[in-house]
Amino acid sequence: MHVLPLLLLVAGSAAVAGAARRTPVPAPLLLVAVGLAVSYVPGVPPYELDPEVVLPLLLPPLLYTAATDSSYLDLRAQLRPVALLSVGYVLFATLVVGWAAYLIVPSMPLTAALVLGAVVAPPDAVAATAVARRVGLPSRITTILQGESLVNDATAITAYKVALAAAVGEGATWAGGVREFLIAAVGGVAVGLVLMLPLHWLRTHLKEALLQNTLSLLIPFVAYGVAEQVKASGVLAVVVVALYLGHRSWEVDFATRLQEEAVWKMVAFILESAVFALIGLQLPVVLKGLGEYEGTNAAWYAVVLFLVVVAARFLWVYPTTFLPRLLSARIRGREKNPTWKAPFVISWAGMRGVVSLAIAFSIPLTVHDGGAFPDRNLILFLTFTTVIGTLVVQGLTLPPLIRLLKLPGRDLQAETLAEANAQAQASRAAEQRLDELLSDERNALPPPLADRLRSVLERRRNAVWERLGALNPVTGETADDTYRRLSREMIGAEREVFVKLRDLRYIDDEMLRILLRRLDLEEAAAYREAA
């Protein structure tokens, strides 16, 4: 792809994603819709997905940022449903969808149909995370969906390789497929376990935030590349490393964390926006090769396959939700009895995404004997329609479905109370430590400075409790909100004076940057963005 089309893709998708924040439509859906519309604008170049770009260059950073934002402890608590979805469901969907495609498409061999099943089996990490964030799903459901989407790509890619080997005539067997799956899974986890400790050591021993963040950008590609080099799962290696580093991020200095959060938010925003726009832009490429299947047959196949994909998820989720409780008294005693609503939402939240399209485009043109891969263009078309169908139908209906089912959302009052209690305990420890330090004559401070340390601590302790208190009847703000707003106004006044002094040549630009940096840090301390 040339530079100008790439720049237009990034700029255009970022603009659409930014505009989506002002609409009730989730950004992924708007990006796909705009991509579909733009794909037929005269002069727009073809944006054909290259699996050699998407899988090694886009997938690792997207998985890394999703995994570092996930909770290792929450994922461990939901290990059973996550494993059943990320491994069991993907294999189940591969077989069900493959068999259905074999039955409805007369010319499609079973091996090629199983390739299609593996391609459309995994719900997409980006789609699941983006929609879950927007609709405010309960934390347990969000954890399950995020955990599933982090691991299921590895299962799908391995299943695809096995099915592809059979389809191109390389003599794949069930035993060989199981062996390849185990090698990929165990190898990917092993690579992640080997890399996570030295990478974390390196992160904590680099002294400059700039170097630490450069390393942070390289980590997902290193983990993915090393695992793929030894024929293991790069996806699992990235996830294992990212979960560990995210769990131990508190050991990195504050400057690195602040920069890292900003850098990865920008990277995730750009990549997610471009990925969804690319999905819509694939329509001309897919239709161009449809050939003999143009017309009602292809549309009929697409509708049936979409329904099978949706139904297969329900057929898997409900039994795997309730059967373990029926079979195990330990599970019944440890976990609350689930209602039918949560499994329904998990079933309906199986949006497909760019990974399915990238895998589909990696299907070779020819098989072992030199002939054309059977129904390759139809597989591309059905993958595309399934991705679009799940994103549009399920993505658009998921928010109203959650409201209709009246699922309990996050208990913000309870979360704020827990935060306040945690802050109170931390403040008591900090106050005790301050008293110990001030009792040593080497740490002697003038009373005003010692009082300032105590007042900052008191302010931090009271801020959370104030969010539980009454609101200002005029502005609707809490006292903490008002404090932050006034603090920012005061800092803004100082900033204007510094700029004026620079313009009048009382201070130079280097001094201005030092003073503004100091104000920026104070503003960051005074203002905390709502989660």
C-alpha atoms as one frame of an Amber mdcrd trajectory, in Angstrom:
protein
   0.000   0.000   0.000   1.326   3.457  -0.912   1.932   6.143   1.700  -0.955
   8.456   0.744  -3.712   5.800   0.895  -2.334   4.639   4.249  -2.357   8.189
   5.620  -5.891   8.712   4.323  -6.991   5.466   5.986  -5.539   6.442   9.372
  -6.754  10.044   9.245 -10.205   9.168   7.923 -10.819   6.326  10.379  -9.640
   8.462  13.308 -11.993  11.277  12.248 -14.956   8.899  11.979 -14.147   7.297
  15.342 -13.938  10.748  16.905 -17.281  11.743  15.414 -18.833   8.486  16.675
 -18.195   9.626  20.241 -20.848  12.303  19.705 -23.436   9.816  18.461 -25.241
   6.883  20.105 -23.818   4.545  17.439 -20.776   2.529  18.625 -17.608   3.548
  16.788 -16.935   0.075  15.285 -20.307   0.055  13.538 -19.981   3.585  12.183
 -16.469   2.839  10.924 -17.644  -0.290   9.118 -20.582   1.575   7.577 -18.392
   4.453   6.399 -15.840   1.970   5.049 -18.578   0.241   3.038 -19.758   3.569
   1.622 -16.276   4.897   0.860 -15.247   1.658  -0.868 -17.404   2.623  -3.848
 -16.347   6.265  -4.084 -14.563   6.799  -7.435 -10.813   7.067  -7.051 -10.581
   5.237  -3.713  -7.778   2.666  -4.054  -8.399  -0.995  -3.167  -7.489  -1.785
   0.436  -6.995  -5.539   0.299  -6.128  -7.074   3.664  -2.693  -8.622   3.685
  -2.467 -11.397   6.329   1.305 -10.876   6.411   0.571  -7.383   7.760  -2.566
  -7.883   9.860  -1.519 -10.943  11.851   2.078 -10.029  12.822   1.768  -6.220
  12.837  -1.789  -5.359  13.947  -2.828  -8.321  16.088   0.047  -8.245  18.665
  -0.403  -4.611  19.797  -4.202  -4.946  19.898  -3.938  -8.092  22.016  -1.264
  -6.522  24.205  -3.253  -3.422  25.080  -6.400  -5.490  25.709  -4.503  -7.930
  27.954  -2.690  -5.264  29.976  -6.058  -3.602  30.627  -7.510  -6.930  31.780
  -7.301  -8.274  35.316  -5.237 -11.402  35.832  -7.064 -12.101  39.095 -10.505
 -11.677  37.512  -9.537 -13.891  34.575  -8.241 -16.554  36.936 -11.533 -16.422
  38.848 -13.436 -16.969  35.565 -11.004 -19.516  34.134 -13.604 -22.214  33.462
 -16.041 -20.145  31.345 -13.145 -18.411  29.583 -11.517 -21.741  28.667 -14.829
 -23.262  27.574 -15.432 -20.329  25.234 -11.919 -19.645  23.962 -11.070 -23.290
  23.249 -14.207 -25.419  23.409 -16.541 -23.028  21.630 -14.079 -22.229  18.836
 -13.581 -25.924  18.050 -17.332 -26.559  18.329 -18.111 -23.623  16.016 -15.483
 -24.808  13.534 -17.186 -28.196  13.247 -20.795 -26.930  13.260 -20.260 -24.104
  10.790 -18.050 -26.285   8.600 -20.622 -29.067   8.473 -23.421 -26.573   7.731
 -21.408 -25.015   4.885 -20.718 -28.493   3.500 -24.458 -29.241   3.471 -25.718
 -25.972   1.948 -23.010 -25.385  -0.697 -23.167 -28.318  -3.120 -19.700 -27.850
  -4.598 -17.777 -27.247  -1.353 -15.683 -30.188  -0.065 -15.818 -30.914   3.654
 -12.171 -29.948   4.137 -12.750 -26.520   2.565 -15.937 -26.123   4.624 -13.959
 -26.792   7.811 -11.478 -24.119   6.719 -14.424 -21.716   6.539 -15.627 -22.906
   9.954 -12.230 -22.209  11.539 -12.045 -18.798   9.868 -15.376 -17.513  11.255
 -15.207 -19.349  14.600 -13.460 -16.774  16.848 -15.243 -13.661  18.118 -12.941
 -10.701  17.698 -10.934  -9.211  20.581 -11.264  -5.649  19.287 -14.996  -5.871
  18.606 -15.834  -7.504  21.933 -13.787  -5.040  23.967 -15.044  -1.975  22.092
 -18.725  -2.885  22.445 -18.363  -4.044  26.066 -16.785  -0.706  26.995 -19.557
   1.240  25.283 -22.583  -0.603  26.683 -21.326  -0.955  30.254 -21.736  -4.696
  30.696 -21.569  -6.197  34.209 -17.974  -6.812  35.232 -18.216 -10.632  35.232
 -19.596 -10.727  31.676 -16.987  -8.228  30.494 -14.207 -10.337  32.037 -15.485
 -13.493  30.338 -15.787 -11.820  26.931 -12.371 -10.181  27.203 -10.734 -13.394
  28.373 -12.343 -15.359  25.555 -11.280 -12.867  22.913  -7.680 -12.867  24.149
  -7.171 -16.605  23.678  -9.619 -17.739  21.000  -7.543 -16.408  18.097  -4.827
 -18.923  18.978  -7.356 -21.774  18.909  -8.852 -20.600  15.609  -5.504 -20.106
  13.874  -4.375 -23.586  14.895  -7.690 -25.149  13.796  -7.377 -23.257  10.508
  -3.867 -24.610   9.887  -5.042 -28.182  10.487  -8.109 -27.804   8.242  -6.026
 -26.064   5.575  -3.465 -28.864   5.558  -6.267 -31.350   4.896  -7.809 -29.147
   2.213  -4.596 -28.674   0.220  -3.767 -32.384   0.349  -0.990 -32.497   2.938
  -2.454 -35.521   4.691  -3.507 -33.969   7.993  -4.971 -36.367  10.581  -6.973
 -35.875  13.763  -4.004 -37.061  15.824  -1.725 -34.665  13.968  -4.200 -31.838
  14.494  -4.390 -32.474  18.240  -0.596 -32.644  18.392  -0.215 -29.356  16.501
  -2.792 -27.696  18.741  -0.997 -28.824  21.909   2.402 -27.763  20.562   1.060
 -24.325  19.630  -0.767 -23.845  22.940   1.885 -25.187  25.301   4.662 -23.587
  23.269   2.966 -20.182  23.231   2.400 -20.212  26.985   5.971 -21.417  27.554
   7.447 -18.633  25.418   5.358 -16.099  27.328   6.509 -17.502  30.680  10.151
 -17.438  29.573   9.986 -13.862  28.273   7.852 -12.191  30.941  10.447 -12.161
  33.756  13.419 -10.714  31.783  11.122  -8.193  30.071   9.737  -7.078  33.419
  13.252  -6.866  34.867  14.321  -4.737  31.931  11.285  -2.461  32.345  12.020
  -1.877  36.017  15.758  -1.296  35.534  15.649   1.160  32.640  15.868   4.564
  34.257  14.372   6.734  31.521  10.650   6.758  30.796  11.392   7.269  27.088
  13.430   4.055  26.901  10.870   2.158  28.966   8.050   3.153  26.655  10.106
   2.305  23.577  10.541  -1.150  25.080   6.807  -1.296  25.819   6.008  -0.728
  22.133   8.409  -3.499  21.112   7.271  -6.125  23.641   4.180  -7.475  21.811
   6.111  -7.865  18.543   9.038  -9.559  20.322   6.745 -12.038  22.099   4.763
 -12.777  18.941   7.832 -13.109  16.729   9.776 -15.387  19.086   6.786 -17.712
  19.540   6.044 -17.913  15.817   9.726 -18.588  15.126   9.547 -21.789  17.202
   6.153 -22.785  15.674   4.251 -21.863  18.836   1.245 -19.576  19.267   2.312
 -15.940  19.092  -1.130 -14.922  20.341  -0.758 -16.852  23.604   2.801 -15.606
  24.099   1.653 -11.983  23.805  -1.294 -12.549  26.168   0.821 -14.265  28.844
   3.481 -11.538  28.770   0.894  -8.736  28.764  -1.111 -10.184  31.670   2.040
 -10.490  33.773   3.343  -7.018  32.952  -0.088  -5.494  33.555  -0.337  -7.277
  36.908   3.102  -5.963  37.960   2.816  -2.495  36.403   2.870  -0.904  39.864
   6.591  -1.713  40.064   7.374   0.670  37.192   7.960   4.330  38.032   5.115
   6.843  37.755   6.527   8.727  34.741   6.623   5.527  32.698   3.061   4.618
  33.679   1.735   8.060  32.747   3.493   8.067  29.374   2.688   4.422  28.698
  -1.022   4.907  29.291  -1.125   7.867  26.910   0.958   6.109  24.247  -1.059
   2.890  24.281  -4.381   4.743  24.298  -3.287   6.500  21.122  -1.982   3.293
  19.517  -5.153   1.365  20.384  -7.386   4.178  19.119  -5.580   4.393  15.764
  -5.346   0.639  15.215  -8.922  -0.131  16.295 -10.275   2.651  14.089  -8.235
   1.550  11.072  -9.148  -2.115  11.586 -12.899  -1.522  11.520 -12.621   0.845
   8.563 -10.621  -1.816   6.719 -13.415  -4.333   7.236 -15.866  -2.126   5.354
 -13.336  -1.346   2.642 -13.015  -5.048   1.740 -16.404  -5.231  -0.037 -15.198
  -4.474  -3.611 -12.254  -6.868  -3.205 -14.532  -9.662  -2.003 -17.236  -9.128
  -4.635 -14.702  -8.904  -7.457 -13.767 -12.546  -7.064 -17.234 -13.926  -6.371
 -17.759 -14.910 -10.009 -20.137 -17.825 -10.494 -21.752 -17.356  -7.084 -23.090
 -13.862  -7.784 -26.807 -13.466  -7.241 -29.325 -15.167  -4.997 -27.264 -18.298
  -4.237 -24.450 -16.398  -2.554 -26.913 -14.235  -0.608 -28.810 -17.327   0.519
 -25.603 -19.027   1.655 -24.620 -15.885   3.572 -27.930 -15.643   5.441 -27.935
 -19.324   6.400 -24.325 -19.241   7.535 -24.927 -16.137   9.635 -27.871 -17.843
  11.365 -25.781 -20.972  11.971 -22.954 -18.904  13.498 -25.382 -17.151  15.862
 -27.262 -20.347  16.780 -24.059 -22.339  17.386 -22.980 -19.897  20.078 -26.294
 -20.292  21.921 -26.036 -24.070  21.582 -22.635 -23.976  23.257 -23.047 -21.248
  25.887 -26.206 -22.430  27.631 -25.153 -26.072  28.246 -21.640 -25.063  29.339
 -23.135 -22.513  31.731 -25.575 -24.803  33.516 -24.199 -28.355  33.108 -21.087
 -27.820  35.292 -23.377 -26.689  38.125 -25.524 -29.789  37.743 -22.500 -32.093
  37.740 -20.403 -30.481  40.492 -21.525 -29.717  44.052 -18.289 -27.755  44.518
 -19.237 -25.349  41.738 -22.767 -24.992  43.144 -21.365 -24.122  46.556 -18.760
 -21.674  45.237 -20.702 -19.740  42.586 -24.049 -18.001  42.538 -26.835 -19.602
  40.561 -26.810 -17.917  37.122 -29.981 -16.705  35.468 -30.746 -17.151  31.777
 -29.971 -13.484  31.077 -26.172 -13.443  31.385 -25.664 -16.450  29.050 -28.022
 -14.797  26.574 -25.901 -11.642  26.489 -22.671 -13.668  26.209 -24.222 -15.636
  23.340 -25.354 -12.494  21.550 -22.018 -10.711  22.028 -20.101 -12.950  19.596
 -19.125 -10.327  17.030 -16.546 -11.361  14.434 -13.846  -9.023  13.173 -10.687
  -8.394  11.242  -8.855 -11.543  12.356 -11.401 -13.725  10.546 -10.957 -11.680
   7.371  -7.170 -11.751   7.628  -7.158 -15.537   8.025  -9.542 -15.901   5.082
  -7.294 -13.816   2.833  -4.369 -16.075   3.775  -6.054 -19.094   2.132  -3.741
 -20.099  -0.753  -4.894 -19.852  -4.346  -3.881 -23.431  -5.176  -3.865 -26.841
  -3.501  -1.165 -29.527  -3.379  -1.716 -30.823  -6.913  -1.657 -27.343  -8.456
  -5.420 -26.931  -8.826  -7.383 -23.960  -7.503  -8.378 -23.993  -3.834 -12.038
 -25.080  -3.833 -14.511 -22.196  -3.417 -11.875 -19.793  -2.098 -13.728 -16.696
  -3.341 -16.991 -17.923  -1.839 -15.243 -18.515   1.490 -13.963 -14.919   1.393
 -17.469 -13.648   0.650 -19.124 -15.705   3.395 -16.471 -14.626   5.896 -17.065
 -10.999   4.967 -20.866 -11.242   5.242 -20.592 -13.059   8.580 -18.290 -10.380
   9.991 -20.517  -7.564   8.750 -23.665  -9.357   9.875 -22.473  -9.968  13.422
 -21.064  -6.459  13.798 -24.187  -4.746  12.490 -26.987  -6.993  13.750 -25.529
  -7.984  17.091 -23.543  -4.793  17.647 -26.558  -2.547  17.083 -28.980  -4.628
  19.129 -26.697  -5.433  22.081 -27.161  -2.106  23.954 -30.996  -2.148  23.771
 -30.945  -5.860  24.615 -28.998  -5.175  27.811 -31.427  -2.411  28.738 -34.391
  -4.680  27.981 -33.030  -7.528  30.108 -32.297  -5.050  32.939 -28.993  -6.649
  33.773 -27.476  -5.184  36.927 -24.679  -2.873  35.884 -21.699  -1.788  37.904
 -22.588  -0.668  41.426 -20.901   2.733  41.331 -21.855   3.524  44.938 -20.265
   0.297  46.193 -17.178   0.861  44.041 -16.762   4.392  45.375 -17.164   3.132
  48.948 -14.518   0.456  48.360 -12.222   3.091  46.839 -12.759   5.374  49.829
 -11.956   2.606  52.307  -8.826   1.643  50.353  -7.709   5.272  50.238  -8.330
   5.655  53.976  -6.124   2.654  54.761  -3.396   3.895  52.416  -3.562   7.395
  53.904  -3.170   6.043  57.439  -0.069   4.129  56.330   1.312   7.224  54.584
   0.642   9.401  57.641   2.384   6.898  59.906   5.359   6.814  57.535   5.478
  10.621  57.451   5.550  10.766  61.251   8.416   8.264  61.307  10.386  10.278
  58.770   9.806  13.644  60.457  10.947  12.237  63.789  14.427  11.841  62.287
  16.383  15.110  62.444  17.833  14.387  59.000  14.332  14.919  57.595  13.564
  18.112  59.512  11.177  20.429  57.640   9.835  23.880  58.467   6.299  23.554
  59.885   4.611  25.083  56.792   6.148  22.438  54.516   5.311  19.590  56.903
   1.744  20.908  57.125   1.595  21.020  53.344   2.484  17.320  53.142  -0.267
  16.538  55.640  -2.825  18.707  53.842  -2.143  17.013  50.512  -2.625  13.658
  52.206  -5.834  14.845  53.861  -7.132  16.181  50.574  -6.512  12.845  48.847
  -8.220  10.965  51.680 -11.321  13.178  51.722 -11.753  13.470  47.951 -13.302
  10.019  47.523 -15.632  10.385  50.515 -16.846  13.692  49.109 -18.027  11.909
  45.964 -20.458  10.024  48.198 -21.785  13.253  49.673 -24.346  15.792  48.521
 -24.068  17.617  45.207 -23.880  21.359  44.735 -27.525  22.382  44.102 -26.464
  24.990  41.520 -23.791  23.191  39.488 -24.582  19.547  40.275 -20.902  19.017
  41.166 -19.438  17.239  44.147 -16.999  19.184  46.308 -14.204  17.159  44.728
 -15.361  18.179  41.228 -15.446  21.828  42.236 -11.991  21.574  43.793 -10.516
  20.126  40.607 -12.241  22.724  38.419 -11.005  25.655  40.526  -7.524  24.168
  40.671  -7.421  23.960  36.878  -8.647  27.547  36.549  -5.857  28.759  38.847
  -3.247  26.760  36.948  -4.634  28.144  33.675  -4.160  31.692  34.987  -0.542
  30.918  35.888   0.047  29.378  32.480  -1.197  32.532  30.710   1.207  34.679
  32.741   4.171  32.467  31.899   3.359  32.653  28.196   2.989  36.443  28.370
   6.379  36.721  30.105   7.932  34.604  27.377   6.391  36.801  24.680   7.771
  39.882  26.453  11.211  38.188  26.535  11.428  38.163  30.347  11.993  34.399
  30.165  13.150  32.217  27.273  11.424  29.201  25.739  13.495  26.704  27.690
  12.424  28.288  30.973   8.816  28.364  29.727   8.906  24.641  29.022  10.252
  23.925  32.532   7.524  26.041  34.160   4.752  24.569  32.003   5.942  21.031
  32.735   5.680  21.785  36.443   2.136  23.108  36.008   1.180  20.120  33.869
   2.228  17.739  36.634   0.256  19.729  39.205  -2.795  19.733  36.941  -2.478
  15.972  36.444  -2.381  15.546  40.218  -5.412  17.786  40.716  -7.527  16.331
  37.958  -8.409  12.693  37.528 -10.362  11.600  34.488 -13.508   9.641  35.357
 -13.161   5.944  34.623
